[in-house]
Amino acid sequence: MKKGFSLFVSLALLSLLAFAFVGCGEEEKDVIGPGGGKDSGDGIISGFAGLKAGSWAELVYPDGTHSKYEFLGTDTYKGAECYLLEFETIQDGTKNINQIWINKSTGQGVLMVMKDENGVVMKMEMTPTTPQDIPTGETPVNSVKVGTQKYTTPTGKTVEATVYKTTTPDGEDETWISLQVPFWEVKSLLNGKVLYELYDFGTSGAKRDISKEEMENATPLVFPG
């Protein structure tokens, strides 16, 4: 499996956390995520910061790969209103665009669309039985809040992040989360080694790269089983 596609799958599943508790009012159709994303004081993040259409965040990996998350607002699929996100992965100069559609009323992912460096577009239907490792948005019970840290992106933007540590079979996981950042991800480390970190972010400017027409005409991708 290409790294670009595997990154998309993991990022897409991660992004579903924003929709596990969909509950914004009708007057807030361009915002996703209920609650104010406040820290309860015991290390648990309750609720999510609202994401406005056009919001984006870009991560960088040690090998130079960049992954950009974008929230594009809503669109309709098979008559249902859906939240629309895109993920852009650039690795070794090659760009792949990936898109996920999430039913607004159920929070269920319904469609994945992929566009490779050659402009080939494929799509895959998602069903309730499609594996979706959806986080709850709460800190795992075995995580420990160790404090806060200031983080400055390579582009000069500074945010305050809450730092959590978790002991896993692979060692010590460290996760930095900031409610100032769309999609909340700031930094991830394993045994002190950086897995990825925030490169840049913004609350406007995200643009759709896979049109609805391209989605509708995409080649269906069906996995056996």
XYZ file of N, CA and C in Angstrom:
675
model
N 0.848 -1.198 0.000
C 0.000 0.000 0.000
C 0.883 1.248 0.000
N 0.564 2.214 -0.858
C 1.346 3.432 -0.888
C 1.197 4.191 0.420
N 2.283 4.883 0.800
C 2.220 5.628 2.048
C 1.138 6.689 1.989
N 0.982 7.330 0.802
C -0.024 8.368 0.685
C -1.407 7.855 1.014
N -1.739 6.658 0.508
C -3.072 6.107 0.766
C -3.209 5.682 2.213
N -2.158 5.045 2.767
C -2.236 4.612 4.163
C -2.338 5.802 5.094
N -1.647 6.892 4.769
C -1.775 8.110 5.563
C -3.201 8.629 5.490
N -3.786 8.588 4.293
C -5.162 9.062 4.141
C -6.118 8.275 5.018
N -5.980 6.948 4.992
C -6.889 6.122 5.780
C -6.790 6.473 7.251
N -5.553 6.598 7.763
C -5.394 6.905 9.186
C -5.911 8.296 9.508
N -5.636 9.261 8.629
C -6.109 10.619 8.868
C -7.628 10.695 8.758
N -8.181 9.956 7.805
C -9.634 9.965 7.644
C -10.323 9.401 8.870
N -9.799 8.308 9.386
C -10.392 7.723 10.583
C -10.228 8.654 11.769
N -9.055 9.286 11.854
C -8.840 10.244 12.933
C -9.838 11.386 12.843
N -10.078 11.847 11.623
C -10.969 12.993 11.463
C -12.391 12.700 11.895
N -12.775 11.436 11.894
C -14.139 11.087 12.271
C -14.445 11.454 13.713
N -13.410 11.682 14.524
C -13.668 12.080 15.907
C -14.452 13.377 15.956
N -14.288 14.198 14.946
C -14.991 15.477 14.928
C -16.481 15.307 14.734
N -16.897 14.121 14.291
C -18.292 13.909 13.954
C -18.950 12.866 14.836
N -18.220 12.326 15.784
C -18.794 11.310 16.661
C -19.893 11.905 17.535
N -19.807 13.204 17.761
C -20.799 13.867 18.597
C -21.368 15.084 17.886
N -21.788 14.911 16.634
C -22.328 16.023 15.866
C -23.539 16.596 16.581
N -23.581 17.951 16.682
C -24.714 18.518 17.399
C -24.845 20.004 17.236
N -24.304 20.558 16.152
C -24.432 21.999 16.003
C -25.821 22.345 15.505
N -26.259 23.565 15.792
C -27.596 23.997 15.421
C -27.707 24.281 13.940
N -28.926 24.417 13.465
C -29.146 24.673 12.050
C -28.573 26.014 11.624
N -28.468 26.951 12.568
C -27.933 28.244 12.216
C -26.416 28.223 12.120
N -25.801 27.079 12.366
C -24.352 26.986 12.338
C -23.904 25.934 11.328
N -24.469 25.979 10.141
C -24.204 24.938 9.163
C -22.756 24.921 8.688
N -22.026 26.013 8.874
C -20.639 26.029 8.434
C -19.686 25.676 9.561
N -20.201 25.187 10.675
C -19.368 24.844 11.827
C -19.655 23.413 12.247
N -18.617 22.651 12.564
C -18.819 21.301 13.069
C -18.204 21.188 14.448
N -18.740 20.252 15.227
C -18.176 20.001 16.542
C -18.912 20.741 17.629
N -19.571 20.030 18.540
C -20.290 20.666 19.631
C -19.358 21.077 20.753
N -19.854 21.867 21.637
C -19.079 22.222 22.815
C -18.004 23.241 22.504
N -17.389 23.757 23.548
C -16.351 24.753 23.368
C -14.968 24.173 23.401
N -14.856 22.851 23.524
C -13.548 22.246 23.572
C -12.800 22.610 24.835
N -13.497 22.693 25.963
C -12.869 23.120 27.205
C -12.208 21.962 27.936
N -11.120 22.278 28.620
C -10.449 21.282 29.441
C -11.158 21.246 30.788
N -11.571 20.055 31.204
C -12.340 19.930 32.439
C -11.488 20.133 33.681
N -10.163 20.165 33.511
C -9.285 20.359 34.654
C -8.668 19.071 35.144
N -9.199 17.936 34.709
C -8.634 16.660 35.132
C -7.941 15.946 33.979
N -7.612 16.714 32.945
C -6.890 16.128 31.828
C -7.773 15.602 30.730
N -9.086 15.807 30.838
C -10.005 15.313 29.821
C -10.537 16.491 29.010
N -10.394 16.393 27.703
C -10.952 17.416 26.834
C -12.420 17.091 26.605
N -13.302 18.005 26.977
C -14.737 17.767 26.805
C -15.251 18.612 25.654
N -15.883 17.970 24.699
C -16.377 18.683 23.537
C -15.255 18.982 22.555
N -15.597 19.629 21.444
C -14.616 19.941 20.415
C -14.718 21.405 20.027
N -13.577 21.960 19.679
C -13.600 23.314 19.151
C -14.339 23.285 17.821
N -15.165 24.294 17.550
C -15.899 24.326 16.292
C -14.948 24.500 15.119
N -15.212 23.783 14.048
C -14.447 23.939 12.819
C -15.301 24.701 11.820
N -14.790 25.791 11.290
C -15.516 26.554 10.290
C -15.078 26.119 8.896
N -16.005 26.206 7.957
C -15.676 25.884 6.576
C -14.494 26.738 6.130
N -13.507 26.085 5.531
C -12.293 26.775 5.107
C -11.120 26.554 6.036
N -11.379 25.939 7.213
C -10.305 25.677 8.173
C -9.373 24.582 7.663
N -8.103 24.664 8.062
C -7.130 23.672 7.629
C -5.956 23.603 8.598
N -5.270 22.475 8.571
C -4.052 22.298 9.361
C -3.112 21.404 8.568
N -1.830 21.693 8.637
C -0.836 20.936 7.875
C 0.216 20.351 8.811
N 0.455 19.058 8.681
C 1.450 18.358 9.482
C 2.667 18.030 8.631
N 3.828 17.930 9.275
C 5.041 17.517 8.577
C 5.646 16.327 9.309
N 6.151 15.374 8.543
C 6.751 14.154 9.082
C 8.266 14.222 8.926
N 9.012 13.456 9.721
C 10.478 13.505 9.667
C 11.066 13.249 8.281
N 10.374 12.468 7.443
C 10.904 12.176 6.108
C 10.569 13.261 5.093
N 9.929 14.343 5.565
C 9.595 15.449 4.678
C 8.198 15.402 4.101
N 7.459 14.336 4.372
C 6.075 14.231 3.908
C 5.204 15.290 4.593
N 4.338 15.916 3.820
C 3.388 16.888 4.368
C 1.969 16.363 4.175
N 1.134 16.503 5.198
C -0.274 16.116 5.115
C -1.121 17.298 5.568
N -2.049 17.694 4.725
C -2.898 18.848 5.009
C -4.346 18.409 5.164
N -4.966 18.780 6.301
C -6.376 18.496 6.570
C -7.173 19.754 6.202
N -8.316 19.574 5.532
C -9.157 20.715 5.186
C -10.632 20.392 5.438
N -11.345 21.318 6.087
C -12.792 21.186 6.261
C -13.463 22.135 5.286
N -14.287 21.585 4.384
C -14.833 22.357 3.276
C -16.302 22.727 3.431
N -16.910 22.358 4.551
C -18.315 22.688 4.751
C -19.210 21.500 4.463
N -20.338 21.729 3.794
C -21.297 20.652 3.536
C -21.624 20.528 2.053
N -22.075 19.336 1.690
C -22.568 19.053 0.342
C -23.541 17.883 0.478
N -24.266 17.574 -0.576
C -25.232 16.483 -0.497
C -24.745 15.254 -1.250
N -25.013 14.091 -0.674
C -24.681 12.807 -1.300
C -25.871 11.875 -1.136
N -26.421 11.419 -2.254
C -27.604 10.556 -2.254
C -28.742 11.171 -1.437
N -28.884 12.482 -1.579
C -29.978 13.187 -0.927
C -29.736 13.582 0.514
N -28.604 13.181 1.076
C -28.308 13.490 2.481
C -27.235 14.570 2.580
N -27.411 15.489 3.525
C -26.404 16.519 3.741
C -25.211 15.909 4.465
N -24.027 16.179 3.939
C -22.805 15.588 4.495
C -21.757 16.655 4.768
N -20.957 16.418 5.794
C -19.759 17.214 6.008
C -18.712 16.729 5.016
N -17.898 17.652 4.527
C -16.922 17.327 3.493
C -15.520 17.743 3.933
N -14.605 16.776 3.922
C -13.216 17.042 4.264
C -12.308 16.550 3.154
N -11.149 17.202 3.007
C -10.126 16.718 2.083
C -8.784 16.644 2.793
N -7.969 15.684 2.344
C -6.631 15.485 2.882
C -5.653 15.476 1.722
N -4.679 16.347 1.788
C -3.664 16.431 0.736
C -2.350 15.902 1.289
N -1.779 14.907 0.622
C -0.505 14.339 1.045
C 0.533 14.581 -0.038
N 1.660 15.181 0.341
C 2.762 15.393 -0.589
C 3.971 14.627 -0.078
N 4.400 13.636 -0.858
C 5.532 12.797 -0.487
C 6.461 12.662 -1.686
N 7.727 13.005 -1.488
C 8.721 12.928 -2.566
C 8.239 13.667 -3.815
N 7.584 14.797 -3.610
C 7.125 15.607 -4.727
C 5.838 15.141 -5.370
N 5.279 14.039 -4.891
C 4.040 13.497 -5.446
C 2.859 13.863 -4.558
N 1.807 14.414 -5.174
C 0.639 14.855 -4.408
C -0.553 13.943 -4.649
N -1.203 13.539 -3.565
C -2.448 12.778 -3.622
C -3.520 13.535 -2.845
N -4.716 13.623 -3.422
C -5.835 14.292 -2.765
C -6.854 13.235 -2.363
N -7.318 13.315 -1.140
C -8.296 12.353 -0.634
C -9.441 13.110 0.027
N -10.630 12.577 -0.121
C -11.836 13.273 0.331
C -12.714 12.303 1.119
N -13.333 12.794 2.183
C -14.257 11.954 2.943
C -15.569 12.696 3.144
N -16.663 11.960 2.961
C -18.018 12.478 3.151
C -18.600 11.833 4.399
N -19.160 12.654 5.293
C -19.701 12.156 6.551
C -21.131 12.661 6.722
N -22.057 11.728 6.871
C -23.465 12.081 7.019
C -23.650 12.999 8.223
N -24.251 14.164 7.990
C -24.373 15.166 9.050
C -25.259 14.704 10.192
N -26.319 13.980 9.883
C -27.280 13.606 10.918
C -26.837 12.402 11.738
N -26.033 11.513 11.139
C -25.634 10.287 11.845
C -24.186 10.280 12.300
N -23.333 11.123 11.688
C -21.914 11.085 12.002
C -21.192 9.921 11.350
N -21.884 9.178 10.486
C -21.312 8.004 9.829
C -20.601 8.398 8.533
N -19.352 7.944 8.375
C -18.667 8.132 7.116
C -19.381 7.340 6.032
N -19.672 7.975 4.891
C -20.427 7.292 3.836
C -19.640 7.111 2.546
N -18.596 7.910 2.345
C -17.873 7.821 1.081
C -16.445 8.332 1.227
N -15.502 7.596 0.632
C -14.126 8.045 0.495
C -13.838 8.219 -0.998
N -13.164 9.317 -1.353
C -12.796 9.583 -2.744
C -11.302 9.881 -2.784
N -10.598 9.296 -3.763
C -9.150 9.454 -3.859
C -8.749 9.924 -5.249
N -7.840 10.883 -5.320
C -7.341 11.400 -6.596
C -5.825 11.344 -6.567
N -5.218 10.578 -7.510
C -3.770 10.408 -7.468
C -3.056 11.475 -8.283
N -1.715 11.340 -8.357
C -0.899 12.357 -9.018
C -1.166 12.454 -10.514
N -1.795 11.430 -11.082
C -2.115 11.431 -12.511
C -3.533 11.912 -12.795
N -4.241 12.317 -11.762
C -5.597 12.805 -11.938
C -6.653 11.722 -11.966
N -6.256 10.468 -11.686
C -7.208 9.364 -11.650
C -8.003 9.433 -10.347
N -9.334 9.386 -10.447
C -10.197 9.508 -9.274
C -10.930 8.189 -9.030
N -10.857 7.695 -7.799
C -11.556 6.479 -7.389
C -12.376 6.789 -6.142
N -13.396 5.982 -5.895
C -14.220 6.197 -4.707
C -14.596 4.866 -4.077
N -14.866 4.914 -2.779
C -15.235 3.715 -2.041
C -16.388 4.036 -1.107
N -17.474 3.304 -1.255
C -18.616 3.465 -0.359
C -18.250 2.947 1.032
N -18.748 3.632 2.054
C -18.573 3.186 3.429
C -19.942 2.804 3.979
N -19.976 1.781 4.805
C -21.224 1.314 5.407
C -21.041 1.262 6.914
N -22.117 1.041 7.668
C -21.972 0.920 9.124
C -21.025 -0.187 9.546
N -20.779 -1.169 8.644
C -19.871 -2.265 8.999
C -18.440 -1.998 8.565
N -18.218 -0.881 7.837
C -16.848 -0.527 7.477
C -16.078 -0.204 8.747
N -14.892 -0.817 8.939
C -14.122 -0.538 10.158
C -13.860 0.953 10.312
N -14.252 1.504 11.459
C -14.028 2.915 11.745
C -13.611 3.047 13.201
N -12.341 3.194 13.408
C -11.811 3.322 14.760
C -12.009 4.757 15.211
N -13.244 5.059 15.622
C -13.598 6.439 15.934
C -13.278 6.764 17.386
N -12.324 7.657 17.644
C -12.044 8.063 19.018
C -13.239 8.794 19.609
N -13.326 8.813 20.914
C -14.454 9.467 21.576
C -14.228 10.944 21.789
N -12.990 11.399 21.636
C -12.687 12.788 21.907
C -12.210 12.997 23.326
N -12.272 11.943 24.141
C -11.782 12.029 25.507
C -10.393 11.403 25.600
N -9.621 11.891 26.554
C -8.312 11.315 26.783
C -8.464 9.888 27.285
N -7.708 8.918 26.718
C -7.798 7.537 27.211
C -7.532 7.473 28.708
N -8.158 6.504 29.380
C -8.057 6.434 30.836
C -6.630 6.209 31.303
N -5.781 5.621 30.462
C -4.408 5.364 30.881
C -3.460 6.487 30.488
N -4.008 7.609 30.010
C -3.184 8.763 29.679
C -3.042 9.677 30.885
N -1.918 10.342 30.941
C -1.643 11.270 32.038
C -1.350 12.646 31.457
N -2.065 13.640 31.953
C -1.789 15.010 31.541
C -0.534 15.479 32.263
N 0.450 15.911 31.487
C 1.727 16.296 32.093
C 1.978 17.797 32.057
N 1.020 18.556 31.523
C 1.174 19.999 31.534
C 0.868 20.627 30.196
N 1.338 21.852 30.022
C 1.138 22.570 28.765
C 2.480 23.045 28.230
N 2.525 23.236 26.932
C 3.738 23.697 26.273
C 3.374 24.692 25.182
N 4.241 25.655 24.976
C 4.096 26.547 23.834
C 4.725 25.863 22.621
N 4.066 26.010 21.484
C 4.604 25.438 20.251
C 4.522 26.491 19.152
N 5.624 26.675 18.429
C 5.662 27.619 17.321
C 5.887 26.864 16.021
N 5.014 27.077 15.066
C 5.135 26.401 13.774
C 6.320 26.972 12.991
N 6.801 26.246 11.995
C 7.865 26.774 11.138
C 7.471 28.061 10.425
N 6.152 28.330 10.355
C 5.676 29.555 9.713
C 5.480 30.698 10.707
N 5.840 30.456 11.978
C 5.829 31.528 12.961
C 4.577 31.702 13.793
N 3.661 30.746 13.775
C 2.437 30.831 14.575
C 2.618 30.065 15.882
N 2.311 30.712 17.004
C 2.505 30.103 18.321
C 1.163 29.743 18.951
N 1.077 28.525 19.493
C -0.134 28.058 20.168
C 0.259 27.427 21.497
N -0.733 27.289 22.368
C -0.515 26.578 23.628
C -1.140 25.195 23.516
N -0.351 24.178 23.809
C -0.818 22.799 23.669
C -0.841 22.097 25.016
N -1.842 21.230 25.196
C -1.901 20.354 26.357
C -1.174 19.064 26.002
N -0.309 18.609 26.906
C 0.531 17.441 26.631
C 0.054 16.252 27.457
N -0.131 15.109 26.784
C -0.531 13.865 27.438
C 0.501 12.783 27.153
N 0.700 11.906 28.131
C 1.581 10.755 27.934
C 0.807 9.475 28.208
N 1.079 8.469 27.382
C 0.410 7.181 27.495
C 1.439 6.072 27.358
N 1.376 5.087 28.228
C 2.257 3.927 28.114
C 1.574 2.877 27.249
N 2.268 2.458 26.187
C 1.738 1.473 25.247
C 2.730 0.320 25.127
N 2.342 -0.774 24.464
C 3.281 -1.880 24.244
C 4.531 -1.452 23.480
N 4.418 -0.357 22.709
C 5.566 0.124 21.941
C 6.436 1.100 22.720
N 5.976 1.515 23.894
C 6.746 2.465 24.684
C 5.884 3.607 25.175
N 6.484 4.783 25.291
C 5.765 5.950 25.811
C 5.322 6.867 24.679
N 4.017 7.028 24.582
C 3.400 7.922 23.603
C 3.239 9.300 24.218
N 3.555 10.337 23.467
C 3.328 11.707 23.922
C 2.541 12.441 22.846
N 1.423 13.033 23.250
C 0.547 13.718 22.304
C 0.317 15.150 22.751
N 0.473 16.093 21.807
C 0.217 17.504 22.068
C -1.053 17.901 21.323
N -2.005 18.502 22.052
C -3.285 18.903 21.483
C -3.536 20.373 21.792
N -4.015 21.114 20.795
C -4.351 22.520 21.016
C -5.704 22.835 20.419
N -6.562 23.460 21.213
C -7.876 23.866 20.735
C -7.803 25.121 19.872
N -6.605 25.687 19.739
C -6.412 26.831 18.855
C -6.196 26.392 17.411
N -6.023 25.089 17.221
C -5.660 24.553 15.909
C -6.806 23.726 15.324
N -7.227 23.987 14.093
C -8.212 23.115 13.460
C -7.708 21.668 13.448
N -8.550 20.745 13.809
C -8.235 19.318 13.913
C -7.349 18.999 15.118
N -6.932 20.016 15.876
C -6.359 19.867 17.219
C -4.961 19.254 17.311
N -4.473 18.617 16.260
C -3.182 17.934 16.327
C -2.031 18.936 16.284
N -1.084 18.811 17.230
C 0.090 19.676 17.257
C 1.375 18.865 17.114
N 1.462 17.776 17.871
C 2.713 17.016 17.858
C 2.465 15.621 18.412
N 3.198 14.642 17.882
C 3.118 13.279 18.393
C 4.520 12.698 18.463
N 4.841 12.085 19.603
C 6.156 11.478 19.793
C 5.995 10.066 20.335
N 6.941 9.206 20.003
C 7.000 7.859 20.554
C 8.410 7.630 21.069
N 8.513 7.402 22.375
C 9.815 7.229 23.026
C 10.754 8.397 22.723
N 10.173 9.601 22.718
C 10.965 10.806 22.512
C 11.242 11.154 21.067
N 10.860 10.285 20.143
C 11.095 10.524 18.720
C 9.846 11.124 18.090
N 10.017 12.245 17.386
C 8.883 12.921 16.764
C 8.342 12.088 15.605
N 7.028 11.809 15.653
C 6.360 11.099 14.561
C 5.818 12.088 13.532
N 5.286 13.204 14.017
C 4.842 14.297 13.155
C 4.621 15.520 14.030
N 4.576 16.691 13.400
C 4.288 17.920 14.132
C 3.626 18.928 13.209
N 2.983 19.904 13.831
C 2.234 20.913 13.095
C 3.175 21.811 12.302
N 2.855 21.991 11.026
C 3.656 22.864 10.160
C 3.005 24.237 10.003
N 1.683 24.250 9.806
C 0.965 25.508 9.633
C -0.529 25.235 9.788
N -1.322 26.283 9.947
C -2.769 26.125 10.064
C -3.457 27.452 9.786
N -4.780 27.383 9.563
C -5.561 28.587 9.344
C -7.041 28.294 9.487
N -7.838 29.325 9.657
C -9.287 29.154 9.810
C -10.048 29.570 8.556
N -9.314 29.832 7.480
C -9.938 30.136 6.193
C -8.938 29.789 5.093
N -9.446 29.695 3.883
C -8.554 29.475 2.748
C -8.538 28.077 2.167
N -9.135 27.100 2.863
C -9.160 25.736 2.322
C -10.008 25.711 1.052
N -9.498 25.033 0.020
C -10.203 24.969 -1.255
C -10.392 23.520 -1.690
N -11.532 23.265 -2.279
C -11.878 21.915 -2.724
C -11.069 21.530 -3.963
N -10.451 20.346 -3.925
C -9.638 19.875 -5.040
C -10.299 18.760 -5.842
N -11.275 18.080 -5.261
C -12.029 17.057 -5.986
C -13.461 17.559 -6.115
N -13.865 17.874 -7.337
C -15.197 18.440 -7.548
C -16.277 17.376 -7.390
N -17.513 17.828 -7.257
C -18.618 16.878 -7.144
C -18.754 16.063 -8.428
N -18.518 16.702 -9.559
C -18.591 15.983 -10.835
C -17.530 14.886 -10.900
N -16.320 15.196 -10.434
C -15.269 14.180 -10.415
C -15.654 13.026 -9.492
N -16.254 13.349 -8.357
C -16.693 12.301 -7.434
C -17.738 11.411 -8.086
N -18.719 12.039 -8.724
C -19.807 11.276 -9.331
C -19.324 10.371 -10.462
N -18.271 10.796 -11.168
C -17.751 10.015 -12.291
C -16.570 9.129 -11.915
N -16.237 9.075 -10.632
C -15.073 8.308 -10.183
C -15.290 6.807 -10.348
N -14.176 6.084 -10.503
C -14.218 4.628 -10.602
C -14.459 4.028 -9.226
N -15.489 3.193 -9.061
C -15.739 2.560 -7.754
C -14.595 1.632 -7.374
N -14.197 1.697 -6.131
C -13.141 0.840 -5.600
C -13.795 -0.122 -4.625
N -13.709 -1.406 -4.922
C -14.361 -2.420 -4.098
C -13.316 -3.376 -3.558
N -13.283 -3.545 -2.237
C -12.366 -4.486 -1.612
C -13.054 -5.835 -1.465
N -12.326 -6.934 -1.708
C -12.933 -8.256 -1.554
C -13.254 -8.552 -0.100
N -14.232 -9.405 0.095
C -14.548 -9.817 1.456
C -15.896 -9.328 1.910
